[in-house]
Amino acid sequence: MSVTPTTPTTSPAATTSSPAETTRAVVQAFLAARLAGDTARLTALFADEVDWLLAENPTVPWIRPRSTAAECAAQFTELMEHTVPEDARASVDALLVDGTDAVLTGHLSGTVRATGKSFEGPFALRLTVENGRITRHHLYENSLSIAEAVSDRAR
């Protein structure tokens, strides 16, 4: 990922005062944990129950319903098991914060390990932070490109 967020040394909620500042700090900690592959930190950043949304895509093993902190954090590990880590790219073009809500937009790409096919496209990620933890994770991405990359069929 081309963003270089900082990881707070204390709880993001403890170091900020306004909802927007807390949200921004938690999102930056989330990006840092994703970049580092730190699933323990990701689990700590997600609330016990999460409103998780990814367009259903039954052919893609890492895209499935999730609702607990551990399930949400495990998505990173599952993604790395099924894709080529060296080919994974994500860039964040914008981070917009309004109170407890944040929206990130950018571009992502990668290669599916089993097929050797690549996928790419824009994304938007909506996160909601309440009490210093992520309660909503809605990701909108080019699911068709990902499904085609997972498929054994020729394009």
PDB file of C-alpha atoms in Angstrom:
ATOM      1  CA  MET A   1       0.000   0.000   0.000  1.00  0.00           C
ATOM      2  CA  SER A   2       1.405   3.388  -0.877  1.00  0.00           C
ATOM      3  CA  VAL A   3       0.025   5.139   2.207  1.00  0.00           C
ATOM      4  CA  THR A   4       2.373   5.334   5.164  1.00  0.00           C
ATOM      5  CA  PRO A   5       0.123   5.778   8.197  1.00  0.00           C
ATOM      6  CA  THR A   6       1.481   6.145  11.695  1.00  0.00           C
ATOM      7  CA  THR A   7       0.555   3.774  14.478  1.00  0.00           C
ATOM      8  CA  PRO A   8      -0.317   5.472  17.763  1.00  0.00           C
ATOM      9  CA  THR A   9       1.472   4.083  20.821  1.00  0.00           C
ATOM     10  CA  THR A  10      -1.706   4.296  22.889  1.00  0.00           C
ATOM     11  CA  SER A  11      -5.332   3.705  22.051  1.00  0.00           C
ATOM     12  CA  PRO A  12      -6.371   6.074  19.256  1.00  0.00           C
ATOM     13  CA  ALA A  13      -9.448   7.083  21.253  1.00  0.00           C
ATOM     14  CA  ALA A  14      -7.318   8.032  24.252  1.00  0.00           C
ATOM     15  CA  THR A  15      -5.084  10.389  22.302  1.00  0.00           C
ATOM     16  CA  THR A  16      -7.737  12.449  20.514  1.00  0.00           C
ATOM     17  CA  SER A  17     -10.699  14.546  21.541  1.00  0.00           C
ATOM     18  CA  SER A  18     -13.204  15.042  18.726  1.00  0.00           C
ATOM     19  CA  PRO A  19     -15.037  12.193  16.963  1.00  0.00           C
ATOM     20  CA  ALA A  20     -13.330  13.128  13.681  1.00  0.00           C
ATOM     21  CA  GLU A  21      -9.870  13.066  15.277  1.00  0.00           C
ATOM     22  CA  THR A  22     -10.600   9.695  16.865  1.00  0.00           C
ATOM     23  CA  THR A  23     -11.890   8.334  13.558  1.00  0.00           C
ATOM     24  CA  ARG A  24      -8.835   9.562  11.652  1.00  0.00           C
ATOM     25  CA  ALA A  25      -6.464   8.055  14.244  1.00  0.00           C
ATOM     26  CA  VAL A  26      -8.234   4.673  14.174  1.00  0.00           C
ATOM     27  CA  VAL A  27      -8.273   4.618  10.356  1.00  0.00           C
ATOM     28  CA  GLN A  28      -4.550   5.397  10.274  1.00  0.00           C
ATOM     29  CA  ALA A  29      -3.911   2.616  12.804  1.00  0.00           C
ATOM     30  CA  PHE A  30      -6.053   0.273  10.663  1.00  0.00           C
ATOM     31  CA  LEU A  31      -4.034   1.097   7.534  1.00  0.00           C
ATOM     32  CA  ALA A  32      -0.756   0.581   9.398  1.00  0.00           C
ATOM     33  CA  ALA A  33      -1.930  -2.782  10.749  1.00  0.00           C
ATOM     34  CA  ARG A  34      -3.075  -3.902   7.265  1.00  0.00           C
ATOM     35  CA  LEU A  35       0.229  -2.835   5.765  1.00  0.00           C
ATOM     36  CA  ALA A  36       2.142  -4.738   8.466  1.00  0.00           C
ATOM     37  CA  GLY A  37      -0.130  -7.801   8.289  1.00  0.00           C
ATOM     38  CA  ASP A  38      -0.710  -7.423  12.035  1.00  0.00           C
ATOM     39  CA  THR A  39      -3.894  -9.441  12.565  1.00  0.00           C
ATOM     40  CA  ALA A  40      -3.692  -9.103  16.350  1.00  0.00           C
ATOM     41  CA  ARG A  41      -3.761  -5.321  16.008  1.00  0.00           C
ATOM     42  CA  LEU A  42      -6.549  -5.532  13.415  1.00  0.00           C
ATOM     43  CA  THR A  43      -8.597  -7.687  15.781  1.00  0.00           C
ATOM     44  CA  ALA A  44      -8.131  -5.090  18.525  1.00  0.00           C
ATOM     45  CA  LEU A  45      -9.226  -2.286  16.183  1.00  0.00           C
ATOM     46  CA  PHE A  46     -12.475  -3.987  15.144  1.00  0.00           C
ATOM     47  CA  ALA A  47     -15.461  -3.911  17.493  1.00  0.00           C
ATOM     48  CA  ASP A  48     -16.803  -7.169  18.880  1.00  0.00           C
ATOM     49  CA  GLU A  49     -19.637  -7.001  16.318  1.00  0.00           C
ATOM     50  CA  VAL A  50     -18.973  -5.418  12.912  1.00  0.00           C
ATOM     51  CA  ASP A  51     -21.337  -4.383  10.119  1.00  0.00           C
ATOM     52  CA  TRP A  52     -19.230  -5.961   7.336  1.00  0.00           C
ATOM     53  CA  LEU A  53     -20.188  -5.589   3.695  1.00  0.00           C
ATOM     54  CA  LEU A  54     -18.460  -6.820   0.561  1.00  0.00           C
ATOM     55  CA  ALA A  55     -20.411  -7.631  -2.581  1.00  0.00           C
ATOM     56  CA  GLU A  56     -21.159 -11.326  -2.373  1.00  0.00           C
ATOM     57  CA  ASN A  57     -18.819 -13.264  -4.602  1.00  0.00           C
ATOM     58  CA  PRO A  58     -19.099 -17.029  -3.978  1.00  0.00           C
ATOM     59  CA  THR A  59     -16.217 -17.854  -6.337  1.00  0.00           C
ATOM     60  CA  VAL A  60     -13.724 -15.792  -4.306  1.00  0.00           C
ATOM     61  CA  PRO A  61     -12.572 -17.590  -1.139  1.00  0.00           C
ATOM     62  CA  TRP A  62     -11.618 -14.486   0.872  1.00  0.00           C
ATOM     63  CA  ILE A  63     -14.873 -12.646   0.135  1.00  0.00           C
ATOM     64  CA  ARG A  64     -17.511 -13.934   2.513  1.00  0.00           C
ATOM     65  CA  PRO A  65     -19.781 -12.620   5.261  1.00  0.00           C
ATOM     66  CA  ARG A  66     -18.054 -11.632   8.491  1.00  0.00           C
ATOM     67  CA  SER A  67     -19.287 -10.081  11.712  1.00  0.00           C
ATOM     68  CA  THR A  68     -16.781 -10.537  14.549  1.00  0.00           C
ATOM     69  CA  ALA A  69     -13.476  -8.772  15.130  1.00  0.00           C
ATOM     70  CA  ALA A  70     -11.511 -12.000  14.618  1.00  0.00           C
ATOM     71  CA  GLU A  71     -13.354 -12.826  11.366  1.00  0.00           C
ATOM     72  CA  CYS A  72     -12.764  -9.318  10.023  1.00  0.00           C
ATOM     73  CA  ALA A  73      -9.071  -9.382  10.889  1.00  0.00           C
ATOM     74  CA  ALA A  74      -8.721 -12.863   9.351  1.00  0.00           C
ATOM     75  CA  GLN A  75      -9.748 -11.475   5.953  1.00  0.00           C
ATOM     76  CA  PHE A  76      -6.212 -10.129   5.528  1.00  0.00           C
ATOM     77  CA  THR A  77      -4.665 -13.562   6.198  1.00  0.00           C
ATOM     78  CA  GLU A  78      -7.102 -15.287   3.834  1.00  0.00           C
ATOM     79  CA  LEU A  79      -6.408 -12.722   1.119  1.00  0.00           C
ATOM     80  CA  MET A  80      -2.642 -13.353   1.431  1.00  0.00           C
ATOM     81  CA  GLU A  81      -3.176 -17.145   1.260  1.00  0.00           C
ATOM     82  CA  HIS A  82      -4.992 -16.848  -2.068  1.00  0.00           C
ATOM     83  CA  THR A  83      -3.026 -14.063  -3.743  1.00  0.00           C
ATOM     84  CA  VAL A  84       0.625 -13.371  -4.512  1.00  0.00           C
ATOM     85  CA  PRO A  85       1.762 -10.974  -1.759  1.00  0.00           C
ATOM     86  CA  GLU A  86       4.555  -9.491  -3.879  1.00  0.00           C
ATOM     87  CA  ASP A  87       1.993  -8.433  -6.508  1.00  0.00           C
ATOM     88  CA  ALA A  88      -0.454  -6.813  -4.077  1.00  0.00           C
ATOM     89  CA  ARG A  89      -0.830  -3.074  -4.556  1.00  0.00           C
ATOM     90  CA  ALA A  90      -3.186  -0.566  -3.002  1.00  0.00           C
ATOM     91  CA  SER A  91      -3.067   3.183  -3.095  1.00  0.00           C
ATOM     92  CA  VAL A  92      -5.285   5.598  -1.235  1.00  0.00           C
ATOM     93  CA  ASP A  93      -6.185   8.699  -3.208  1.00  0.00           C
ATOM     94  CA  ALA A  94      -8.409  10.324  -0.598  1.00  0.00           C
ATOM     95  CA  LEU A  95      -9.365   9.945   3.047  1.00  0.00           C
ATOM     96  CA  LEU A  96     -12.472  11.883   4.016  1.00  0.00           C
ATOM     97  CA  VAL A  97     -13.561  12.020   7.649  1.00  0.00           C
ATOM     98  CA  ASP A  98     -16.891  13.309   8.944  1.00  0.00           C
ATOM     99  CA  GLY A  99     -17.411  12.631  12.627  1.00  0.00           C
ATOM    100  CA  THR A 100     -17.434   8.879  13.173  1.00  0.00           C
ATOM    101  CA  ASP A 101     -17.421   8.062   9.451  1.00  0.00           C
ATOM    102  CA  ALA A 102     -14.456   7.807   7.095  1.00  0.00           C
ATOM    103  CA  VAL A 103     -14.328   7.077   3.388  1.00  0.00           C
ATOM    104  CA  LEU A 104     -11.165   6.036   1.604  1.00  0.00           C
ATOM    105  CA  THR A 105     -10.938   5.875  -2.173  1.00  0.00           C
ATOM    106  CA  GLY A 106      -8.142   4.466  -4.239  1.00  0.00           C
ATOM    107  CA  HIS A 107      -6.978   1.704  -6.497  1.00  0.00           C
ATOM    108  CA  LEU A 108      -6.007  -1.901  -5.822  1.00  0.00           C
ATOM    109  CA  SER A 109      -4.501  -4.734  -7.797  1.00  0.00           C
ATOM    110  CA  GLY A 110      -3.144  -8.207  -7.284  1.00  0.00           C
ATOM    111  CA  THR A 111      -2.640 -11.693  -8.673  1.00  0.00           C
ATOM    112  CA  VAL A 112      -4.552 -14.821  -7.702  1.00  0.00           C
ATOM    113  CA  ARG A 113      -2.093 -17.529  -6.686  1.00  0.00           C
ATOM    114  CA  ALA A 114      -4.075 -20.525  -8.067  1.00  0.00           C
ATOM    115  CA  THR A 115      -4.675 -19.101 -11.557  1.00  0.00           C
ATOM    116  CA  GLY A 116      -1.856 -16.584 -12.032  1.00  0.00           C
ATOM    117  CA  LYS A 117      -4.462 -14.089 -13.249  1.00  0.00           C
ATOM    118  CA  SER A 118      -4.432 -10.489 -12.158  1.00  0.00           C
ATOM    119  CA  PHE A 119      -7.221  -8.213 -10.992  1.00  0.00           C
ATOM    120  CA  GLU A 120      -7.371  -4.468 -10.570  1.00  0.00           C
ATOM    121  CA  GLY A 121      -9.717  -1.567 -10.155  1.00  0.00           C
ATOM    122  CA  PRO A 122     -10.868   1.320  -8.041  1.00  0.00           C
ATOM    123  CA  PHE A 123     -12.212   0.884  -4.529  1.00  0.00           C
ATOM    124  CA  ALA A 124     -14.095   2.830  -1.890  1.00  0.00           C
ATOM    125  CA  LEU A 125     -14.034   1.822   1.758  1.00  0.00           C
ATOM    126  CA  ARG A 126     -16.473   3.232   4.299  1.00  0.00           C
ATOM    127  CA  LEU A 127     -15.488   2.795   7.922  1.00  0.00           C
ATOM    128  CA  THR A 128     -17.369   3.869  11.040  1.00  0.00           C
ATOM    129  CA  VAL A 129     -15.524   4.264  14.329  1.00  0.00           C
ATOM    130  CA  GLU A 130     -17.386   4.184  17.634  1.00  0.00           C
ATOM    131  CA  ASN A 131     -15.710   4.132  21.044  1.00  0.00           C
ATOM    132  CA  GLY A 132     -12.323   3.899  19.333  1.00  0.00           C
ATOM    133  CA  ARG A 133     -13.149   0.725  17.364  1.00  0.00           C
ATOM    134  CA  ILE A 134     -14.323  -0.002  13.830  1.00  0.00           C
ATOM    135  CA  THR A 135     -18.028  -0.903  13.812  1.00  0.00           C
ATOM    136  CA  ARG A 136     -18.661  -0.660  10.052  1.00  0.00           C
ATOM    137  CA  HIS A 137     -16.480  -1.900   7.175  1.00  0.00           C
ATOM    138  CA  HIS A 138     -18.140  -1.566   3.771  1.00  0.00           C
ATOM    139  CA  LEU A 139     -15.835  -2.195   0.811  1.00  0.00           C
ATOM    140  CA  TYR A 140     -16.860  -1.464  -2.770  1.00  0.00           C
ATOM    141  CA  GLU A 141     -14.435  -2.848  -5.348  1.00  0.00           C
ATOM    142  CA  ASN A 142     -14.220  -4.261  -8.863  1.00  0.00           C
ATOM    143  CA  SER A 143     -15.688  -7.637  -7.932  1.00  0.00           C
ATOM    144  CA  LEU A 144     -16.013  -8.702 -11.580  1.00  0.00           C
ATOM    145  CA  SER A 145     -12.257  -8.356 -12.134  1.00  0.00           C
ATOM    146  CA  ILE A 146     -11.588 -10.368  -8.969  1.00  0.00           C
ATOM    147  CA  ALA A 147     -14.082 -13.106  -9.919  1.00  0.00           C
ATOM    148  CA  GLU A 148     -12.524 -13.385 -13.390  1.00  0.00           C
ATOM    149  CA  ALA A 149      -9.039 -13.680 -11.871  1.00  0.00           C
ATOM    150  CA  VAL A 150     -10.186 -16.520  -9.594  1.00  0.00           C
ATOM    151  CA  SER A 151     -11.915 -18.358 -12.440  1.00  0.00           C
ATOM    152  CA  ASP A 152     -10.146 -21.106 -14.367  1.00  0.00           C
ATOM    153  CA  ARG A 153     -12.008 -20.052 -17.498  1.00  0.00           C
ATOM    154  CA  ALA A 154     -10.220 -17.976 -20.121  1.00  0.00           C
ATOM    155  CA  ARG A 155     -11.258 -14.346 -20.366  1.00  0.00           C
TER     156      ARG A 155
END
